[in-house]
Coordinates of C-alpha atoms in Angstrom, one line a residue:
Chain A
X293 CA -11.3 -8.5 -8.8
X294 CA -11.5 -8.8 -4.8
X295 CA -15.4 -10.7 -5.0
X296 CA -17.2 -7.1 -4.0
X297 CA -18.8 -5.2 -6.5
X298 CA -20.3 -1.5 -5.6
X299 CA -22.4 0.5 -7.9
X300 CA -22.4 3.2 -8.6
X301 CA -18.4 4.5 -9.2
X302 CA -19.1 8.1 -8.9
X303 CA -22.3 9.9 -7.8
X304 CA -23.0 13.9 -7.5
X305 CA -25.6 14.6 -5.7
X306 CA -27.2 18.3 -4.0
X307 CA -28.2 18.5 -0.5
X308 CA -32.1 17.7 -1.1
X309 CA -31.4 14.5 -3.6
X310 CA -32.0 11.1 -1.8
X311 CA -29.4 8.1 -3.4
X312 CA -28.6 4.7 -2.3
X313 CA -25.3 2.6 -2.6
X314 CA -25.3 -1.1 -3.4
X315 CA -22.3 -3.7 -2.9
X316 CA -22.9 -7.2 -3.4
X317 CA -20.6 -9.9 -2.4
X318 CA -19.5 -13.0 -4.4
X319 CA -17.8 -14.7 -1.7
X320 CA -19.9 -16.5 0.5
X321 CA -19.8 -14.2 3.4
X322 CA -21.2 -13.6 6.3
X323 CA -19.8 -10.2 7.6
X324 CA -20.4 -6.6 5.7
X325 CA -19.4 -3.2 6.4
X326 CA -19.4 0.7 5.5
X327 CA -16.5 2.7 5.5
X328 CA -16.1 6.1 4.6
X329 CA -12.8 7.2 2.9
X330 CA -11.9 10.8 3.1
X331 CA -8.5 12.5 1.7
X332 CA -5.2 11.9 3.9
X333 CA -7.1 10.7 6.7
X334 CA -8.0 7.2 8.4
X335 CA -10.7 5.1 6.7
X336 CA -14.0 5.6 9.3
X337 CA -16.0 2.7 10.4
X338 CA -19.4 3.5 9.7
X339 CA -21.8 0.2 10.0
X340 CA -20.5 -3.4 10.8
X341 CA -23.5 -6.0 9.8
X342 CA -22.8 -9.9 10.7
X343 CA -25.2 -12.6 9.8
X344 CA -27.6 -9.8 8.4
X345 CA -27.7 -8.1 12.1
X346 CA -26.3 -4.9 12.3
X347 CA -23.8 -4.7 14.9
X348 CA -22.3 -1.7 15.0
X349 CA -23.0 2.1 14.6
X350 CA -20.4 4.3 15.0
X351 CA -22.4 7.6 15.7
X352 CA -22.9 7.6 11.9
X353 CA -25.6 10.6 11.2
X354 CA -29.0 9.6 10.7
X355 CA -28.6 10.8 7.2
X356 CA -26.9 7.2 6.6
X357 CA -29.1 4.9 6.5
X358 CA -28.1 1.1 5.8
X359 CA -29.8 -1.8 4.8
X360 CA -28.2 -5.5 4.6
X361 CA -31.8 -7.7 3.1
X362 CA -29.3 -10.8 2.8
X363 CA -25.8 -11.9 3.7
X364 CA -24.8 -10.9 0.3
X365 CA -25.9 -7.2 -0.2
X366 CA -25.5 -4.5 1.4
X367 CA -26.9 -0.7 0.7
X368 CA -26.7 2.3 2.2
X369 CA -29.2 4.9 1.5
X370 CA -28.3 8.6 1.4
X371 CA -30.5 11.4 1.9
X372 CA -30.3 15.6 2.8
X373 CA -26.5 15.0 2.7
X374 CA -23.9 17.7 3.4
X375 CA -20.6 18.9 0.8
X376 CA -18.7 17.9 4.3
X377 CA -20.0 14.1 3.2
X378 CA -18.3 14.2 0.0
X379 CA -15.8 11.2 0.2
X380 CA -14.7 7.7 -0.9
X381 CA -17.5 5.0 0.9
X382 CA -16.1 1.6 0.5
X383 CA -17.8 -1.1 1.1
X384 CA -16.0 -4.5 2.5
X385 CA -16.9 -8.5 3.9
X386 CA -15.3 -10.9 5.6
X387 CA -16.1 -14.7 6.6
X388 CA -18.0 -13.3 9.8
X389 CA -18.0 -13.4 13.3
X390 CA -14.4 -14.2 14.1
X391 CA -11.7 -11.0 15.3
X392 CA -8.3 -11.1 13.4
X393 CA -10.2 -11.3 10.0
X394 CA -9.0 -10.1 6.3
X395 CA -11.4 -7.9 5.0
X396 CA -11.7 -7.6 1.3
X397 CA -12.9 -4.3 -0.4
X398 CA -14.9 -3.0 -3.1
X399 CA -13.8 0.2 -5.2
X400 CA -16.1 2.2 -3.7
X401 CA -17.9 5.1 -4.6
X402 CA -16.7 8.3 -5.0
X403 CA -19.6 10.9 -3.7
X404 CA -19.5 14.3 -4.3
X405 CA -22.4 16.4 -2.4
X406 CA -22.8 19.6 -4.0
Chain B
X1402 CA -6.5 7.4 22.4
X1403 CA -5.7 5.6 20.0
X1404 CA -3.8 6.1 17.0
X1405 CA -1.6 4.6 13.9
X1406 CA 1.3 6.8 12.7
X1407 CA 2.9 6.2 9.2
X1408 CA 5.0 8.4 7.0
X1409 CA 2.6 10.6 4.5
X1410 CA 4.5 9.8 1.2
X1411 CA 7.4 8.3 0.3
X1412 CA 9.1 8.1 -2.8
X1413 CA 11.8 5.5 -4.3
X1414 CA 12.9 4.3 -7.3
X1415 CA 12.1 1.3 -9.6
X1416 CA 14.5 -1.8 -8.7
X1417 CA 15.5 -0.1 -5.1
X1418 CA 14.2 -1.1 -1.9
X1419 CA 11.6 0.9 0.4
X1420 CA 10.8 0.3 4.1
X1421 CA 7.4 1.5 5.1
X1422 CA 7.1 2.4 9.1
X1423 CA 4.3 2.1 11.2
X1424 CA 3.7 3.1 15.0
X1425 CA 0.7 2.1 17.0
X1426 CA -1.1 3.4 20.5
X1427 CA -3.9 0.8 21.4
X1428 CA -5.9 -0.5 23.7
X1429 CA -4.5 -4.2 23.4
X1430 CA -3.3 -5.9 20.6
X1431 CA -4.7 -8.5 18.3
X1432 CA -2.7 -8.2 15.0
X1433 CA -1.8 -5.9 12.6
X1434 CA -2.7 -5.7 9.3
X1435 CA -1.0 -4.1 5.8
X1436 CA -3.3 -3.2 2.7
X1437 CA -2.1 -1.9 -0.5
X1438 CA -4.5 0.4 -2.7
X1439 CA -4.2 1.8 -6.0
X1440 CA -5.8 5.0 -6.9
X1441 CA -9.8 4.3 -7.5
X1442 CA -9.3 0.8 -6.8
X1443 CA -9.9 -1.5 -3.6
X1444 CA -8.0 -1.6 -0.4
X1445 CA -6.3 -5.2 -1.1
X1446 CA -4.9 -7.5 1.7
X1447 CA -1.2 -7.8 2.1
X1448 CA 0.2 -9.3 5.3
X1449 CA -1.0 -9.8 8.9
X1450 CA 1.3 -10.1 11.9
X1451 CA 0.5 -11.1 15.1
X1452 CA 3.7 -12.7 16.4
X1453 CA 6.9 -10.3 16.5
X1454 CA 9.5 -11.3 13.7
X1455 CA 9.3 -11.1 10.4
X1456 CA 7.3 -12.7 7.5
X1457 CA 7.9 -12.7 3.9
X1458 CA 5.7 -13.1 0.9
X1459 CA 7.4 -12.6 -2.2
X1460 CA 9.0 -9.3 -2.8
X1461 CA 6.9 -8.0 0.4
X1462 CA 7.9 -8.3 3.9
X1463 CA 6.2 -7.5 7.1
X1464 CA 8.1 -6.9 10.3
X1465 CA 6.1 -6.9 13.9
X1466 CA 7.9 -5.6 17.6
X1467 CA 5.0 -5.7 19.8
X1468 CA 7.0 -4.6 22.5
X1469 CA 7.8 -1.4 20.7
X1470 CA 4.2 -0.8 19.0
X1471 CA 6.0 -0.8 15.5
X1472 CA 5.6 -2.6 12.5
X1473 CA 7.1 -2.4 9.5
X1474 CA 6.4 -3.2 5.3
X1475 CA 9.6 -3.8 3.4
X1476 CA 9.2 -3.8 -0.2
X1477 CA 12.2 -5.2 -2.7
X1478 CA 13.1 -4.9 -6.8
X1479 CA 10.5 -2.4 -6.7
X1480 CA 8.3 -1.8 -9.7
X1481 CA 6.4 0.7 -11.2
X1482 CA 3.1 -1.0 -10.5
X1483 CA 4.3 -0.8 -6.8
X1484 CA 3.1 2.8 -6.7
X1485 CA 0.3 2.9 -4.5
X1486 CA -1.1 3.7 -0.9
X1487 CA -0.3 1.5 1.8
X1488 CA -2.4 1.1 4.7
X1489 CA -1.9 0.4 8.4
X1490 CA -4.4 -1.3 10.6
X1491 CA -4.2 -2.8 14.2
X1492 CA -6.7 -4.8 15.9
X1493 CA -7.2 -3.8 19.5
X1494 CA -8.6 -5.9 22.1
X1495 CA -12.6 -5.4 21.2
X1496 CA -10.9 -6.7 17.9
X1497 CA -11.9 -3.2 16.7
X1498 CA -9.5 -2.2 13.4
X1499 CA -7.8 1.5 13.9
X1500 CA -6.4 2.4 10.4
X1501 CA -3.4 4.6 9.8
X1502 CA -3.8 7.3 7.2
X1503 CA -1.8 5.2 4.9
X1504 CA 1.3 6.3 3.2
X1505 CA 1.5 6.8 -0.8
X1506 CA 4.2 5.3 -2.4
X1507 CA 5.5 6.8 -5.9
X1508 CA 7.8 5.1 -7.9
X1509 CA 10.1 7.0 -9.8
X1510 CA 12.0 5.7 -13.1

């Protein structure tokens, strides 16, 4: 149990659904990010969100859409994805606004686009 | 550009030893993280390096040579619950992470 809890597991979804993906963090942080997982490759920074301000955007399609309401939850909201989408998004915190931190990672959610 | 390099898979055997390698190109360094994940589980934190030399936790070990951009994990008395993925992160100077595409361990009886 690393303190970061996403919902839901595993989602399928077609191209025209729209789906969103919660984490929520137990730890008292103040950093949250998105990271997309994809086989045999390098996990991809998607959004970085510190003190509830999103600070980062790493060209992320507008089809991502996040949404951090508090320091404690974090969702990102899917919609007219594409099969090339399909992947592991995890989500992750840290304390917050210092470099050299641990990050500590929920399970993630498989997605599969259909 | 920037990139991490680390061995695919590897495979050992339960009880042996198993050294893990990891290369890095950055633009500056600010530490160098190791993560062990299970399959369908989270990424978990395992060692971070910063200074060269060698620090030990356990039956894990992390090695840093920042002169040679190389790192390495060194894992003893392995055990089947060892098998896993290990991954490879530097911090470069915007104290942005670059991840390696991790290497899967499998532990063999």
């Amino acid at each position: 149990e690393t303190g970061v809890t996403q919902t839901p597991r595993h989602l399928v979804m077609g191209m025209t659904n729209k789906k969103s993906l919660k984490c929520e963090q137990h730890l008292g942080h103040n950093a949250m990010y998105w990271y997309k997982q994809s086989a045999k490759k390098p996990l991809e920074l998607m959004f970085v969100y510190n003190f509830k301000e999103q600070t980062e955007n790493n060209s992320v399609p507008s089809r991502f859409s996040p949404e951090c309401p508090n320091s404690s939850h974090l969702f990102l909201h899917l919609h007219t994805l594409q099969p090339e989408d399909s992947a592991l998004y995890l989500c992750a915190s840290s304390q917050g606004g210092q470099g050299g931190e641990k990050l500590f990672f929920g399970s993630g959610t498989q997605l599969s686009v259909l | 550009g920037q990139n991490i390099d680390q061995p695919t898979e590897m495979t050992a055997t339960e009880g042996a030893i198993v050294q893990i390698n990891c290369t890095y190109q950055t633009s500056g360094f600010n530490g160098l993280f190791w993560y062990q994940q299970h399959a369908g589980e989270a990424p978990t934190f395992l060692s971070y390096n910063v200074l060269d030399g060698l620090e030990e936790k356990g039956r894990f070990s992390s090695f840093l040579s920042r002169s040679k951009g190389y790192s390495y994990l060194l894992l003893k008395e392995l055990q089947m619950k060892d098998s896993a993925s290990y991954l490879c992160a530097v911090m470069d100077s915007n104290y942005q992470l670059i991840w390696g595409a991790g290497t899967k361990l499998i532990i063999k009886p």
